[in-house]
């Protein structure tokens, strides 16, 4: 049985469209339903399959204490009945301030804190956790921070087919698509998905965690590697770009969140979704056709501000 509730709705956003003077549609991937939903459900689905195929007995990954990804990973591992080890950056947050309270409810889950506020501190500890598990005779399946990589990206390669079917059914052809890019796995999957066909939309990612050049490299590498897995021989050119949101204007981000909430009753998190919408608002005047805005979820961030994920 599938973990994620798919297809997620594709809905026209009439009041937001009127405000922005463009035709805006929402792809509601906040409603995927694994953990608290969000984009990572699509990645974790493929990782869980690969984990089972590898004959692994423990799912190992990492991220931030409010991360969409670690919550999805913990929930998916629980649903599949497999042990899970998570590496989170920072120190254990006080009770009631993060998703760690939810993770603590899951049996067969062990959490390791790096003790450093730096996101990248997850990587060496992940290696150490993997080595310890192997010494204990376990068979770990290890996924890097955020679940980004060619296997996870397959979730959004498949999402392109889903979006195309829905768009055809609704009689709409998207000129552009907007989303937030963190570890870039989501955007890489979309780019890869559109490389399998001609005439896809321009894909625009608001880079919220990494410099634009790093995102560009990651998107290029991950999307190509995921098409290699699928043995896609012919790859069409795709128009895609990454915009810099490493240091966003908090007023613009807040205004974007308020606009979405007031016009469509959809709540965007401050770290990802609101930044992506702020980027779209800035550029809406230059877009000529319908736009798809990917709502990526991030429920834990809604309640805890933007300082971690
Ligand atoms: C709510 C939300 N939106 C978007 C993203 C970005 O996805 P990706 O890391 O695949 O770029 C994340 C990543 O954690 C997220 O939590």
PDB file of N, CA, C and O and ligand atoms in Angstrom, residues 38-40 66-69 146 148 179-187 208-209 269 272-273 296-299 301 309, ligand 1:
ATOM      1  N   UNK A  38       3.405  17.108   3.270  1.00  0.00           N
ATOM      2  CA  UNK A  38       4.499  17.894   2.711  1.00  0.00           C
ATOM      3  C   UNK A  38       5.213  17.161   1.590  1.00  0.00           C
ATOM      4  O   UNK A  38       4.948  15.985   1.307  1.00  0.00           O
ATOM      5  N   UNK A  39       6.114  17.906   0.945  1.00  0.00           N
ATOM      6  CA  UNK A  39       6.776  17.397  -0.254  1.00  0.00           C
ATOM      7  C   UNK A  39       7.597  16.131  -0.009  1.00  0.00           C
ATOM      8  O   UNK A  39       7.754  15.295  -0.889  1.00  0.00           O
ATOM      9  N   UNK A  40       8.131  15.959   1.204  1.00  0.00           N
ATOM     10  CA  UNK A  40       9.063  14.856   1.439  1.00  0.00           C
ATOM     11  C   UNK A  40       8.380  13.489   1.411  1.00  0.00           C
ATOM     12  O   UNK A  40       9.050  12.459   1.337  1.00  0.00           O
ATOM     13  N   UNK A  66      12.886  20.489  13.285  1.00  0.00           N
ATOM     14  CA  UNK A  66      11.525  20.840  12.816  1.00  0.00           C
ATOM     15  C   UNK A  66      11.327  20.434  11.369  1.00  0.00           C
ATOM     16  O   UNK A  66      10.468  20.961  10.671  1.00  0.00           O
ATOM     17  N   UNK A  67      12.137  19.510  10.942  1.00  0.00           N
ATOM     18  CA  UNK A  67      12.188  19.202   9.521  1.00  0.00           C
ATOM     19  C   UNK A  67      11.011  18.349   9.067  1.00  0.00           C
ATOM     20  O   UNK A  67      10.616  17.387   9.704  1.00  0.00           O
ATOM     21  N   UNK A  68      10.486  18.767   7.934  1.00  0.00           N
ATOM     22  CA  UNK A  68       9.498  18.007   7.176  1.00  0.00           C
ATOM     23  C   UNK A  68      10.012  16.600   6.883  1.00  0.00           C
ATOM     24  O   UNK A  68       9.279  15.627   6.953  1.00  0.00           O
ATOM     25  N   UNK A  69      11.297  16.545   6.536  1.00  0.00           N
ATOM     26  CA  UNK A  69      11.887  15.292   6.061  1.00  0.00           C
ATOM     27  C   UNK A  69      12.005  14.267   7.185  1.00  0.00           C
ATOM     28  O   UNK A  69      11.599  13.126   7.027  1.00  0.00           O
ATOM     29  N   UNK A 146      17.853  15.781   4.353  1.00  0.00           N
ATOM     30  CA  UNK A 146      16.756  16.266   3.513  1.00  0.00           C
ATOM     31  C   UNK A 146      16.227  15.228   2.534  1.00  0.00           C
ATOM     32  O   UNK A 146      15.272  15.493   1.811  1.00  0.00           O
ATOM     33  N   UNK A 148      17.551  14.301  -0.100  1.00  0.00           N
ATOM     34  CA  UNK A 148      17.824  14.686  -1.489  1.00  0.00           C
ATOM     35  C   UNK A 148      18.794  13.707  -2.120  1.00  0.00           C
ATOM     36  O   UNK A 148      19.754  13.287  -1.501  1.00  0.00           O
ATOM     37  N   UNK A 179       8.454  27.125  -6.666  1.00  0.00           N
ATOM     38  CA  UNK A 179       8.578  26.338  -5.432  1.00  0.00           C
ATOM     39  C   UNK A 179       9.781  26.825  -4.640  1.00  0.00           C
ATOM     40  O   UNK A 179      10.594  27.618  -5.140  1.00  0.00           O
ATOM     41  N   UNK A 180       9.891  26.332  -3.392  1.00  0.00           N
ATOM     42  CA  UNK A 180      11.071  26.617  -2.571  1.00  0.00           C
ATOM     43  C   UNK A 180      12.088  25.502  -2.784  1.00  0.00           C
ATOM     44  O   UNK A 180      11.720  24.335  -2.902  1.00  0.00           O
ATOM     45  N   UNK A 181      13.370  25.879  -2.800  1.00  0.00           N
ATOM     46  CA  UNK A 181      14.445  24.882  -2.944  1.00  0.00           C
ATOM     47  C   UNK A 181      15.347  24.939  -1.722  1.00  0.00           C
ATOM     48  O   UNK A 181      15.900  25.996  -1.403  1.00  0.00           O
ATOM     49  N   UNK A 182      15.459  23.802  -1.024  1.00  0.00           N
ATOM     50  CA  UNK A 182      16.353  23.708   0.132  1.00  0.00           C
ATOM     51  C   UNK A 182      17.508  22.791  -0.227  1.00  0.00           C
ATOM     52  O   UNK A 182      18.545  23.228  -0.727  1.00  0.00           O
ATOM     53  N   UNK A 183      17.308  21.494   0.005  1.00  0.00           N
ATOM     54  CA  UNK A 183      18.340  20.536  -0.407  1.00  0.00           C
ATOM     55  C   UNK A 183      18.254  20.267  -1.919  1.00  0.00           C
ATOM     56  O   UNK A 183      19.109  19.601  -2.478  1.00  0.00           O
ATOM     57  N   UNK A 184      17.223  20.769  -2.569  1.00  0.00           N
ATOM     58  CA  UNK A 184      17.045  20.786  -4.036  1.00  0.00           C
ATOM     59  C   UNK A 184      16.549  19.466  -4.640  1.00  0.00           C
ATOM     60  O   UNK A 184      16.427  19.363  -5.865  1.00  0.00           O
ATOM     61  N   UNK A 185      16.254  18.475  -3.815  1.00  0.00           N
ATOM     62  CA  UNK A 185      15.771  17.211  -4.352  1.00  0.00           C
ATOM     63  C   UNK A 185      14.425  17.358  -5.053  1.00  0.00           C
ATOM     64  O   UNK A 185      14.181  16.725  -6.096  1.00  0.00           O
ATOM     65  N   UNK A 186      13.558  18.184  -4.483  1.00  0.00           N
ATOM     66  CA  UNK A 186      12.224  18.372  -5.066  1.00  0.00           C
ATOM     67  C   UNK A 186      12.341  19.000  -6.454  1.00  0.00           C
ATOM     68  O   UNK A 186      11.766  18.509  -7.432  1.00  0.00           O
ATOM     69  N   UNK A 187      13.117  20.067  -6.531  1.00  0.00           N
ATOM     70  CA  UNK A 187      13.251  20.762  -7.816  1.00  0.00           C
ATOM     71  C   UNK A 187      13.973  19.887  -8.834  1.00  0.00           C
ATOM     72  O   UNK A 187      13.612  19.864 -10.014  1.00  0.00           O
ATOM     73  N   UNK A 208      16.475  28.839  -0.514  1.00  0.00           N
ATOM     74  CA  UNK A 208      16.369  29.392   0.841  1.00  0.00           C
ATOM     75  C   UNK A 208      17.527  28.981   1.761  1.00  0.00           C
ATOM     76  O   UNK A 208      17.704  29.581   2.820  1.00  0.00           O
ATOM     77  N   UNK A 209      18.289  27.966   1.388  1.00  0.00           N
ATOM     78  CA  UNK A 209      19.361  27.490   2.288  1.00  0.00           C
ATOM     79  C   UNK A 209      20.746  27.504   1.692  1.00  0.00           C
ATOM     80  O   UNK A 209      21.721  27.512   2.427  1.00  0.00           O
ATOM     81  N   UNK A 269       4.414  27.988   5.373  1.00  0.00           N
ATOM     82  CA  UNK A 269       5.414  28.095   6.428  1.00  0.00           C
ATOM     83  C   UNK A 269       6.353  29.266   6.109  1.00  0.00           C
ATOM     84  O   UNK A 269       6.499  29.666   4.951  1.00  0.00           O
ATOM     85  N   UNK A 272      10.013  28.195   3.897  1.00  0.00           N
ATOM     86  CA  UNK A 272      10.040  27.722   2.507  1.00  0.00           C
ATOM     87  C   UNK A 272       8.919  28.348   1.679  1.00  0.00           C
ATOM     88  O   UNK A 272       9.147  29.137   0.774  1.00  0.00           O
ATOM     89  N   UNK A 273       7.677  27.953   1.979  1.00  0.00           N
ATOM     90  CA  UNK A 273       6.546  28.341   1.128  1.00  0.00           C
ATOM     91  C   UNK A 273       6.378  29.848   1.021  1.00  0.00           C
ATOM     92  O   UNK A 273       6.144  30.377  -0.077  1.00  0.00           O
ATOM     93  N   UNK A 296       4.409  23.149  -0.419  1.00  0.00           N
ATOM     94  CA  UNK A 296       5.235  22.007   0.013  1.00  0.00           C
ATOM     95  C   UNK A 296       5.031  21.617   1.469  1.00  0.00           C
ATOM     96  O   UNK A 296       5.696  20.708   1.966  1.00  0.00           O
ATOM     97  N   UNK A 297       4.133  22.289   2.182  1.00  0.00           N
ATOM     98  CA  UNK A 297       3.852  21.878   3.563  1.00  0.00           C
ATOM     99  C   UNK A 297       4.795  22.560   4.550  1.00  0.00           C
ATOM    100  O   UNK A 297       5.052  23.746   4.449  1.00  0.00           O
ATOM    101  N   UNK A 298       5.323  21.766   5.493  1.00  0.00           N
ATOM    102  CA  UNK A 298       6.191  22.368   6.519  1.00  0.00           C
ATOM    103  C   UNK A 298       5.396  22.731   7.753  1.00  0.00           C
ATOM    104  O   UNK A 298       5.599  23.792   8.350  1.00  0.00           O
ATOM    105  N   UNK A 299       4.491  21.836   8.133  1.00  0.00           N
ATOM    106  CA  UNK A 299       3.554  22.152   9.219  1.00  0.00           C
ATOM    107  C   UNK A 299       4.271  22.512  10.524  1.00  0.00           C
ATOM    108  O   UNK A 299       3.856  23.443  11.214  1.00  0.00           O
ATOM    109  N   UNK A 301       7.029  23.986  10.996  1.00  0.00           N
ATOM    110  CA  UNK A 301       7.561  25.348  10.906  1.00  0.00           C
ATOM    111  C   UNK A 301       6.490  26.411  11.096  1.00  0.00           C
ATOM    112  O   UNK A 301       6.788  27.538  11.469  1.00  0.00           O
ATOM    113  N   UNK A 309      15.030  23.869  10.484  1.00  0.00           N
ATOM    114  CA  UNK A 309      14.264  22.886   9.707  1.00  0.00           C
ATOM    115  C   UNK A 309      15.181  21.844   9.144  1.00  0.00           C
ATOM    116  O   UNK A 309      16.333  22.067   9.016  1.00  0.00           O
TER     117      UNK A 309
HETATM  118  C1  LIG B   1       8.175  22.739   3.745  1.00  0.00           C
HETATM  119  C2  LIG B   1       9.303  22.532   2.819  1.00  0.00           C
HETATM  120  N1  LIG B   1       9.233  23.048   1.599  1.00  0.00           N
HETATM  121  C3  LIG B   1      10.243  22.906   0.720  1.00  0.00           C
HETATM  122  C4  LIG B   1      11.387  22.223   1.055  1.00  0.00           C
HETATM  123  C5  LIG B   1      12.490  22.126   0.050  1.00  0.00           C
HETATM  124  O1  LIG B   1      12.595  20.838  -0.495  1.00  0.00           O
HETATM  125  P1  LIG B   1      14.002  20.311  -0.972  1.00  0.00           P
HETATM  126  O2  LIG B   1      14.834  20.072   0.269  1.00  0.00           O
HETATM  127  O3  LIG B   1      13.699  19.075  -1.698  1.00  0.00           O
HETATM  128  O4  LIG B   1      14.613  21.364  -1.818  1.00  0.00           O
HETATM  129  C6  LIG B   1      11.500  21.649   2.321  1.00  0.00           C
HETATM  130  C7  LIG B   1      12.711  20.938   2.722  1.00  0.00           C
HETATM  131  O5  LIG B   1      12.860  20.482   3.837  1.00  0.00           O
HETATM  132  C8  LIG B   1      10.432  21.807   3.246  1.00  0.00           C
HETATM  133  O6  LIG B   1      10.495  21.299   4.486  1.00  0.00           O
END
